[in-house]
Structures are given as C-alpha cells and as structure tokens.
Short mmCIF file of C-alpha atoms in Angstrom, two decimals:
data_model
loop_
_atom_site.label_atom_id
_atom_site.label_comp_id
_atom_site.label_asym_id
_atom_site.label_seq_id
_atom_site.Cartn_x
_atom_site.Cartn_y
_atom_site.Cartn_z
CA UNK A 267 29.09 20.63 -175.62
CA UNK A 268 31.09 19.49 -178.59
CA UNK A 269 34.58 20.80 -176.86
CA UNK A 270 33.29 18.01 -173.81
CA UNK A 271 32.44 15.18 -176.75
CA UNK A 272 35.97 15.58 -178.06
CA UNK A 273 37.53 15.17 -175.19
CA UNK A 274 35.70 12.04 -174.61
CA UNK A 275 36.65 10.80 -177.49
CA UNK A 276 39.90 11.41 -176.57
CA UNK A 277 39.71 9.20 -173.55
CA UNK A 278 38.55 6.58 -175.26
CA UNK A 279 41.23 6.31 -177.56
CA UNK A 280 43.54 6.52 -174.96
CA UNK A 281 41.71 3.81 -172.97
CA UNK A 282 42.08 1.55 -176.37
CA UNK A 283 46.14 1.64 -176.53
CA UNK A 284 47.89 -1.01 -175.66
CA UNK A 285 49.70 -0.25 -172.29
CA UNK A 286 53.59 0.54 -172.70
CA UNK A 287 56.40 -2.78 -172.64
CA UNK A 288 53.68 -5.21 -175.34
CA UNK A 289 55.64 -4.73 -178.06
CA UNK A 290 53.20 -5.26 -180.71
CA UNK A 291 53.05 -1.48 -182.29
CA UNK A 292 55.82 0.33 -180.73
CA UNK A 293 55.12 3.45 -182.97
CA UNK A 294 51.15 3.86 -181.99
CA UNK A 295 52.38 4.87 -178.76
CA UNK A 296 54.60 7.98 -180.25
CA UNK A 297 53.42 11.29 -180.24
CA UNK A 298 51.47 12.30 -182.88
CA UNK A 299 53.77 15.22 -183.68
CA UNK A 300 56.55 11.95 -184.51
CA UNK A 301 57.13 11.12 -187.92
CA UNK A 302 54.64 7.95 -189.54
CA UNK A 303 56.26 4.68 -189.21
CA UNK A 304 57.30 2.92 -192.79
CA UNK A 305 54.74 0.35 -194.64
CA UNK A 306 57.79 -2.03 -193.65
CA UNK A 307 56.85 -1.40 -189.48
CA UNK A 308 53.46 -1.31 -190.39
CA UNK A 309 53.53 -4.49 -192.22
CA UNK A 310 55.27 -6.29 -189.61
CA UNK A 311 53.30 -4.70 -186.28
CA UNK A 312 49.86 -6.05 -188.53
CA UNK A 313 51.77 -9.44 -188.68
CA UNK A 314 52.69 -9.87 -185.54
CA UNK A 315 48.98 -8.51 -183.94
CA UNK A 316 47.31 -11.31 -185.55
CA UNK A 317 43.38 -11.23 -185.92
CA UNK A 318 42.60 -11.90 -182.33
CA UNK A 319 44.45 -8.45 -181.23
CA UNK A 320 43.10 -6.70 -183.95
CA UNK A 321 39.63 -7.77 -183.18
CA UNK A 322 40.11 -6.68 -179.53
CA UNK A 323 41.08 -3.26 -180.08
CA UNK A 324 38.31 -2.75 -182.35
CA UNK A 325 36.12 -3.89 -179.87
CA UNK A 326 37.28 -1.83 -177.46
CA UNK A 327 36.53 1.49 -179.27
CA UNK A 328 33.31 0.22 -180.52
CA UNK A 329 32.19 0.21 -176.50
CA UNK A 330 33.61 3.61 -175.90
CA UNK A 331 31.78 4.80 -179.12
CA UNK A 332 28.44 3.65 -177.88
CA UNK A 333 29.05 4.76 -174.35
CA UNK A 334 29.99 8.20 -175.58
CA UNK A 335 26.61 7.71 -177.80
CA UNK A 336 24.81 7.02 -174.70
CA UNK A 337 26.43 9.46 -172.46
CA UNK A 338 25.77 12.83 -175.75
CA UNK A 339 21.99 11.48 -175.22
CA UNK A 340 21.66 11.60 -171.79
CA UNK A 341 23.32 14.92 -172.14
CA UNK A 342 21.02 16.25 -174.89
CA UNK A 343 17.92 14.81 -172.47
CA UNK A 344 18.96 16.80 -169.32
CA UNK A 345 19.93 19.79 -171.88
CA UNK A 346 16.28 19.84 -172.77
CA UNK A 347 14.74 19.12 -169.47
CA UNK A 348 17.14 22.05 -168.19
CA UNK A 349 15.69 24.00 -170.99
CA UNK A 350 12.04 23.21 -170.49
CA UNK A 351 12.97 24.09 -166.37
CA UNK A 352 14.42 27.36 -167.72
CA UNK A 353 11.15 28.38 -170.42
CA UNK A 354 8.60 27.11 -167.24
CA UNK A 355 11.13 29.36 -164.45
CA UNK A 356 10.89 32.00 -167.17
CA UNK A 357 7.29 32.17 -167.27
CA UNK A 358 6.91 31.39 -163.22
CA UNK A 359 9.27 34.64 -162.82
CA UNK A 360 7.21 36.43 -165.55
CA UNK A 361 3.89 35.63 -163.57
CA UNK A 362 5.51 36.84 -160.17
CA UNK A 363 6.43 40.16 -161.92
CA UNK A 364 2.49 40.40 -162.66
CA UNK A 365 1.70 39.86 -159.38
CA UNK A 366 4.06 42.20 -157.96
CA UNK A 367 2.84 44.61 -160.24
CA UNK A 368 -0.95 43.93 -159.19
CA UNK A 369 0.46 43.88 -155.89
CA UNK A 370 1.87 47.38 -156.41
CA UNK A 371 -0.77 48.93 -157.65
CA UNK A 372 -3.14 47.59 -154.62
CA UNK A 373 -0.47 49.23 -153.02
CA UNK A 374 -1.01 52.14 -154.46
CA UNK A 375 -4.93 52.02 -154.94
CA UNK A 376 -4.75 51.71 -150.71
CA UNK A 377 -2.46 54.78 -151.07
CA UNK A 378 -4.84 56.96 -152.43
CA UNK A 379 -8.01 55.17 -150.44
CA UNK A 380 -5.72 56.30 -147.46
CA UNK A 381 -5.41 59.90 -148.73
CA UNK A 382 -9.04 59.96 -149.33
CA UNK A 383 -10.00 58.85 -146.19
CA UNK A 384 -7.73 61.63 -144.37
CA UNK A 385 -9.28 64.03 -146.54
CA UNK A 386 -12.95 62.59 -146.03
CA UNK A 387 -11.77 62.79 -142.00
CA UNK A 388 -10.39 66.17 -142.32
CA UNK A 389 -13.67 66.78 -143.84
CA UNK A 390 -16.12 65.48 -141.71
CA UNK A 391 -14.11 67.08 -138.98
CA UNK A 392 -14.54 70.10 -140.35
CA UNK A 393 -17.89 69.79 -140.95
CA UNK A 394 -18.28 68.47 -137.41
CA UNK A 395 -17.44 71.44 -135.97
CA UNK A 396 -19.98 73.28 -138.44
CA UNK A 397 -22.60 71.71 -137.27
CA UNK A 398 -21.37 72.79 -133.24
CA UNK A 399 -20.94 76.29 -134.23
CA UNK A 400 -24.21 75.96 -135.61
CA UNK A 401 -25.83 74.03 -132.67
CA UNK A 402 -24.35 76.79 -130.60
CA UNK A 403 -26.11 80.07 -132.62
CA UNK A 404 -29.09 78.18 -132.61
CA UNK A 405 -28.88 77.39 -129.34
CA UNK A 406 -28.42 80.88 -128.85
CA UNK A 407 -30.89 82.36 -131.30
CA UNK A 408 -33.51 80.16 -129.49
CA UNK A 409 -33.20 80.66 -126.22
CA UNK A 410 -35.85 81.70 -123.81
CA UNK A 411 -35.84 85.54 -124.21
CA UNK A 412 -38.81 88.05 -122.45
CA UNK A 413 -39.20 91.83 -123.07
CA UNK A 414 -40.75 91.88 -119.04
CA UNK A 415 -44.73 92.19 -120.40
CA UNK A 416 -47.12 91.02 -122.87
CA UNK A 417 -46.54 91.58 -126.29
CA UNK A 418 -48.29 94.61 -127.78
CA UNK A 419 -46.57 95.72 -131.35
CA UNK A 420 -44.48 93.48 -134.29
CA UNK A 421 -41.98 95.82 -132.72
CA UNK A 422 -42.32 93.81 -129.11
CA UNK A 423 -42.09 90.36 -131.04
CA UNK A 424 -39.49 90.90 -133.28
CA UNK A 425 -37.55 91.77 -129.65
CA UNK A 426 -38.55 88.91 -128.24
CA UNK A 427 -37.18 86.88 -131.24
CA UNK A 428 -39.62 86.30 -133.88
CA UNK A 429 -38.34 86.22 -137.11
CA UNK A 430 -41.11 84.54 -139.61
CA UNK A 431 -43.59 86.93 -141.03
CA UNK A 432 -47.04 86.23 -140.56
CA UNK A 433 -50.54 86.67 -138.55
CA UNK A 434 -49.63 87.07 -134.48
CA UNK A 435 -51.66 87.99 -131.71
CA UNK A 436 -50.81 90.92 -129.28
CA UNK A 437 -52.41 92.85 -126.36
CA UNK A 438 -55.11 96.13 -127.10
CA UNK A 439 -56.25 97.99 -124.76
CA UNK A 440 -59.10 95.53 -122.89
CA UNK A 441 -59.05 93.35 -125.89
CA UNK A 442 -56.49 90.38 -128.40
CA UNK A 443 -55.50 91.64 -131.37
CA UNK A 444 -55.00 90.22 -134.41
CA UNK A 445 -52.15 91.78 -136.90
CA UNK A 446 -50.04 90.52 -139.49
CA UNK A 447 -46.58 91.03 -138.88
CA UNK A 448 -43.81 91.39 -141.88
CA UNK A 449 -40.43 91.40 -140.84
CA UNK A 450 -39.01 92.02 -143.92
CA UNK A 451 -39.37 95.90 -142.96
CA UNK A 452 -37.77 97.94 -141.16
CA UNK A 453 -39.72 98.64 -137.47
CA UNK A 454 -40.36 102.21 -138.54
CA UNK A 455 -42.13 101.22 -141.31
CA UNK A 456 -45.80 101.73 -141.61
CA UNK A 457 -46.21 98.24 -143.61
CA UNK A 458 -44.30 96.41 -140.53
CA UNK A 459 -47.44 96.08 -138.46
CA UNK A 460 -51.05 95.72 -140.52
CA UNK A 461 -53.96 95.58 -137.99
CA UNK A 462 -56.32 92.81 -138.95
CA UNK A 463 -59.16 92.77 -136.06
CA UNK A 464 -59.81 91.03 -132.51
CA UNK A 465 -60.19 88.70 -131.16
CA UNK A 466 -62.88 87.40 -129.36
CA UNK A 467 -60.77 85.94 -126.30
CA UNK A 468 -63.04 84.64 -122.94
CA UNK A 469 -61.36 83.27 -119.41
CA UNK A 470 -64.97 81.57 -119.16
CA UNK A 471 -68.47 81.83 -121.06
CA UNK A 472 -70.92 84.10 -119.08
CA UNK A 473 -74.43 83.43 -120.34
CA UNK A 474 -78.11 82.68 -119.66
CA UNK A 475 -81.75 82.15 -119.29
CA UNK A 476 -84.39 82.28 -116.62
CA UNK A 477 -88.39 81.80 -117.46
CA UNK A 478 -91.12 82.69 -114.98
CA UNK A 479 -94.16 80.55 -115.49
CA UNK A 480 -96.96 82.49 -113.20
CA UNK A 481 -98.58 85.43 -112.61
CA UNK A 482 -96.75 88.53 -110.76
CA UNK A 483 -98.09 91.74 -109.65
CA UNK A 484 -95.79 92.89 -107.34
CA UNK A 485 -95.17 96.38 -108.34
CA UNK A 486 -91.30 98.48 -107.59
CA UNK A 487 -90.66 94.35 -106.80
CA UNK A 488 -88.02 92.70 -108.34
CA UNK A 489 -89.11 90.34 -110.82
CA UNK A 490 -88.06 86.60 -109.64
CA UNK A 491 -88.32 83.77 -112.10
CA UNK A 492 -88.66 79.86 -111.37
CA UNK A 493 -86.96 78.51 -114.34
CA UNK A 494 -83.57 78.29 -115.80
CA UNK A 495 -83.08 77.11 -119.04
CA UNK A 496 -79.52 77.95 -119.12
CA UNK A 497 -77.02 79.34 -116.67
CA UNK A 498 -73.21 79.36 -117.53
CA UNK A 499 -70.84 80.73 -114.69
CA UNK A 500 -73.41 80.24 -112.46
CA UNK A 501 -74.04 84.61 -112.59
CA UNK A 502 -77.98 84.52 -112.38
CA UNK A 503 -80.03 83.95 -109.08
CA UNK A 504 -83.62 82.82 -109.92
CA UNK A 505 -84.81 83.46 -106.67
CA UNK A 506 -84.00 86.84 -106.51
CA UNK A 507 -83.92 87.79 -110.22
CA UNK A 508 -80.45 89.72 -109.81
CA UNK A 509 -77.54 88.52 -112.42
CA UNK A 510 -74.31 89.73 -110.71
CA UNK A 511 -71.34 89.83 -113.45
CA UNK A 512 -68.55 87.67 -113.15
CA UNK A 513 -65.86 89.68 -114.86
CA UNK A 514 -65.83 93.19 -116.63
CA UNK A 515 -66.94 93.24 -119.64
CA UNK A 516 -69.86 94.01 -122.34
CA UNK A 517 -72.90 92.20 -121.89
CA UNK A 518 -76.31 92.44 -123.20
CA UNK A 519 -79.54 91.77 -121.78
CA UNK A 520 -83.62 91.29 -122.65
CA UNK A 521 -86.63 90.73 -120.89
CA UNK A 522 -90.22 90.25 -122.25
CA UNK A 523 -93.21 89.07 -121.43
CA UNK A 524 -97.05 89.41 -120.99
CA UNK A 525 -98.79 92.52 -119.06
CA UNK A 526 -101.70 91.79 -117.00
CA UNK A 527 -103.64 94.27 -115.84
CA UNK A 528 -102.76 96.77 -118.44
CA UNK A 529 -101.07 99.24 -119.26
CA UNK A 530 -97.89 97.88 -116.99
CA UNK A 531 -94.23 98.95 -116.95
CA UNK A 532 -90.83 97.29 -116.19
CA UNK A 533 -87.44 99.06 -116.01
CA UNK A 534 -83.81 96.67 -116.40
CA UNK A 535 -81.90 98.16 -113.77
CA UNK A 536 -78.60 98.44 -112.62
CA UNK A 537 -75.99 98.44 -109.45
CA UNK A 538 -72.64 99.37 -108.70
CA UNK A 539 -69.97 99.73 -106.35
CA UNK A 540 -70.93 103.82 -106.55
CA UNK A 541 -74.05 103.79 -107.22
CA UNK A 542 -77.38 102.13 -105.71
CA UNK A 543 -80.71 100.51 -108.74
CA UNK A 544 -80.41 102.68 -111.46
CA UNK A 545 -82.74 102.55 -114.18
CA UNK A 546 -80.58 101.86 -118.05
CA UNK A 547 -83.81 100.51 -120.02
CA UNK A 548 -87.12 100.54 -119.69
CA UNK A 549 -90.42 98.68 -121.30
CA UNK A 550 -93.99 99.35 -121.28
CA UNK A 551 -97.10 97.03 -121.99
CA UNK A 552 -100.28 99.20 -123.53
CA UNK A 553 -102.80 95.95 -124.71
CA UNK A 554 -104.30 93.66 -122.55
CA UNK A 555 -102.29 90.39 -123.35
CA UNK A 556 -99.80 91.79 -125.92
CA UNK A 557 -96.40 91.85 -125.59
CA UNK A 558 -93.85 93.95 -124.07
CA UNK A 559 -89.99 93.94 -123.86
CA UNK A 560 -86.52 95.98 -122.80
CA UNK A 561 -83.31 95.49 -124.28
CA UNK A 562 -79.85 96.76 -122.87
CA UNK A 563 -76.15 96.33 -124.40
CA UNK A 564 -73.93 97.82 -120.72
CA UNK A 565 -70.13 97.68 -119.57
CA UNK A 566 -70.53 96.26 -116.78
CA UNK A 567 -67.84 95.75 -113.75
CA UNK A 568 -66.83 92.89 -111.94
CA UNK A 569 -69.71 92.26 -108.81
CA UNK A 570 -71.95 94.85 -111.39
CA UNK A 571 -75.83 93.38 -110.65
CA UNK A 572 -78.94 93.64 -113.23
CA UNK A 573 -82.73 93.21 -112.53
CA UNK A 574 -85.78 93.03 -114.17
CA UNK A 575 -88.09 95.87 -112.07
CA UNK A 576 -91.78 95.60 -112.22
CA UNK A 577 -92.80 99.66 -111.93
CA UNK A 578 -96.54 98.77 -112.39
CA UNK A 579 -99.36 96.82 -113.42
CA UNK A 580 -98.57 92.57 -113.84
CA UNK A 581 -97.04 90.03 -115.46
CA UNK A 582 -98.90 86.65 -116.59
CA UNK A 583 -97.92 83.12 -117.79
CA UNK A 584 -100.20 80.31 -118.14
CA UNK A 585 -97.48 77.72 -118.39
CA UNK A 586 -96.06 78.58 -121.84
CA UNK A 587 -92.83 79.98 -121.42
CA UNK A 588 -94.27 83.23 -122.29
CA UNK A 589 -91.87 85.64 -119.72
CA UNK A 590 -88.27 85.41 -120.86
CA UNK A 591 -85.25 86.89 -119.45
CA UNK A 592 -81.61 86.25 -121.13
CA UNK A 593 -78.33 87.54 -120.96
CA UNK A 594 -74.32 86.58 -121.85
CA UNK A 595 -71.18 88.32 -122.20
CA UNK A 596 -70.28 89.88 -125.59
CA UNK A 597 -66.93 91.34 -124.62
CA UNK A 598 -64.71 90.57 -121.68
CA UNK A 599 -61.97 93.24 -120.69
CA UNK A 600 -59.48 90.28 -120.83
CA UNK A 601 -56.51 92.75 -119.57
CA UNK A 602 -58.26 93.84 -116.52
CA UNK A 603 -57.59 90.06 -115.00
CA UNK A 604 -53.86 89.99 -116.08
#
C-alpha cells in the first residue's frame, strides 16, 4: 500500500509542473539526477513567478494532497471491509468444515446402521430358516402315527409317540387300565410301566328297580312285579320279571320280600345261550311275616336273562313297598364290544 501512495504522490507532482516552453523555472523541469540551479537562477525564476504563480502551484498540490488523503481512506475503508469479508468467509468456511464433518460422520453412523442391518438380515435369515427346520421336525414328530390296535403297555405308547411321563390309560384284558408311564427308562426296565388300577369304564349305565305291591302265590311261577322305580337301559321287563343283560359284564342282583303262607322259598335264576333256568341263589322265608332275601354277584353274557322264582309258599305286600327287586352292572367287559 505505501509503494501505491508514493506513486501517487508522484503523479501529483508531476501534474503540478508547469508544462514545457513557460519559461518561468527552466531548471524545475531537469532531471533530478542534474546538478541544483545557483541562488542567482533561483532568485531570478522567484522574481519573475510573482505571487500569483506561486500561489497557484501551491494550490495545486494542496488538491492532490487531499485527494490522495481521500483516496489512502477510501483505501484503508475497503482494506477493512475486505478484511472483515475475509474473518466472516473464514469463519463461514470454518462452519462448512463442521458440517462436512457432521455430515461425514452421519455418513459413517449410516455405514455401520447399514452393516448392522445386513447382519441383523443375515440373522433373521438364519434364524428364519431355524424356525422351518424346526416347523418341519415338529411337523414330523407330530404327525398322526398308529401301532394298528389299542394301546396296551408304555411300550405301545412310547411307539406311538408319547414322550411326557405321566398317568395313561391302556387296554387289560376285559377292563381300562390305569398306569403311570416314565419315559425316562429304558422299555426293558421294570420302573418304565407302574400299574396303578382300573378303571371303571361303561358304553352305558345298566341298572334298576322293580317293586311288586300285592300278594303272589304262584309257586315254580316267575315272580312279576308292577312297579319300576328305576330302569336304566331299559334291561328289566316288569311284566314278566326277566332282566335280560345288555352287554357282558359283572352284575349283581337282590330280591326280598315278605312270605305268606310260611315257610316259602324263592330261587334267582339264570339263562343262557347253553343252558336253560338254572338256579345261582336261593332264599327261604321260615316266620310268618318276616323277611326273606337272595343275593347274587354273576358274569353274565350279552342276551344272559335273570328271574326271581317263587319255589313255594307266597309273597305279600299291603301297599308298602315291602317286595324289592334291584340290579345294575358292576363291571362291563368293555373289550368284548371293540
């Protein structure tokens, strides 16, 4: 900046001289490398100037001085806006290289989301395919399997595909069985299979009760009876007295009642497919109004019939419900149906 100053100054010097041919100073127009003019040329260039030219000249460089003033300031102004644009570029390009850097490490933050996620996919693809594999042995392990029969052992469940230790229920002989299975054994081992009981398993209830409310002397007669109280399957014929059994099985049976005339007897009798009334129980009545009853627990067949025989003497009621004959299944032979 000072080199540029100088060399305005320089101009306006120049612009100051007089121009060449006025012959008022000759030797102010030499160059300054010539030698000084005497106080003689001096004195007599002063004298012939006069005030008016002197005055002039001055005046001139006063306006370059002041327009060289003005023209530094406006100089020194625009140095210090361009300095004040430089500090507020400075800290523009200082703010861009924080966001860039942000910038670059969203970059890289997506970067390793990215990663992540192709791991998490990888992953969950993985797992995916887990879960199928797993679907598929399930699938498998759970599948409708049959050993051709019903189940009788731990042994035929564990076949079948039972897995959980616990209480099951398999096929005995006429009967459900309970037993508590652990398959933590080995099948040859005696504390695989632990019988626990049976199980009282009916198709249908088989039971009831007939009353006969009046006198009957009939004797080798089959004892009829004019009430029931109770008949379940529908097995017991009043009219006839004769319970014909439903379904093999156990059942047990009782008459009593009251003999008149004494002494009387009664016989519970049975019939088969083989084999015609045969006597299985039989009562007798000694005192004149005392009473008298037969009991029988019998396997009976399917189509089997019972009835209450009167051998001699009578049988009396006077309306109180005093001749009673029951009877129900205990037992069925569930496996003789299947």
């Amino acid at each position: 900046m000072n080199k540029l100053i100088n060399l305005l100054a320089l101009l306006c010097i120049a612009s100051a001289q007089y121009p060449p041919g006025w012959n008022y100073g000759p030797f102010f127009y030499l160059p300054y490398s010539a030698s000084q003019p005497t106080e003689k040329e001096k004195s007599e260039f002063v004298y012939r100037m006069g005030p008016e030219a002197t005055a002039i000249a001055l005046g001139s460089h006063i306006s370059c001085l002041k327009e060289l003033k003005a023209t530094s300031q406006r100089f020194a102004d625009a140095t210090k806006k361009f300095e004040t644009v430089q500090m507020e570029l400075a800290g523009d390009i200082s703010n861009i290289k924080s966001e860039i850097k942000k910038l670059m490490e969203t970059v890289t933050g997506v970067e390793d989301l990215k990663n992540k996620f192709d791991v998490n996919t990888n992953d969950l693809a993985q797992m995916q395919n887990k879960i199928a594999d797993l679907a598929t042995e399930l699938k498998a392990s759970s599948g409708a399997s049959s050993i051709g029969r019903m189940p009788k052992t731990c042994k035929d469940l564990h076949e079948i595909g039972h897995k959980k230790s616990g209480f099951y229920s398999v096929m005995g002989n006429k009967q459900v069985e309970s037993v508590y299975c652990d398959f933590t054994k080995q099948t040859n081992d005696p504390a695989f299979q632990n019988f626990i009981g049976y199980i009282d398993v009916k198709s249908s209830p088989v039971y009831f009760h007939a009353q006969l409310k009046k006198t009957f002397t009939s004797a080798n007669s089959g004892v009829p009876f004019d009430t029931l109280k109770l008949n379940v399957g529908n097995a017991m014929s009043p009219s006839t007295g004769i319970f014909t059994a439903p379904k093999t099985g156990t059942y047990f049976f009782a008459f009593s009642g009251i003999p008149e005339p004494w002494p009387n007897r009664v016989a519970l009798q049975m019939k088969t497919a083989g084999a015609d009334w045969i006597t299985i129980a039989e009562g007798y009545g000694a005192a004149i109004h005392g009473t008298f009853s037969v009991q029988s627990t019998t396997q009976l067949r399917q189509g089997d019939q019972i009835r209450v025989l009167l051998l001699s003497g009578g049988i009396v009621d006077w309306g109180r419900s005093q001749n009673n004959f029951v009877g129900w299944l205990l037992k069925e032979d569930i496996f003789e149906i299947l």
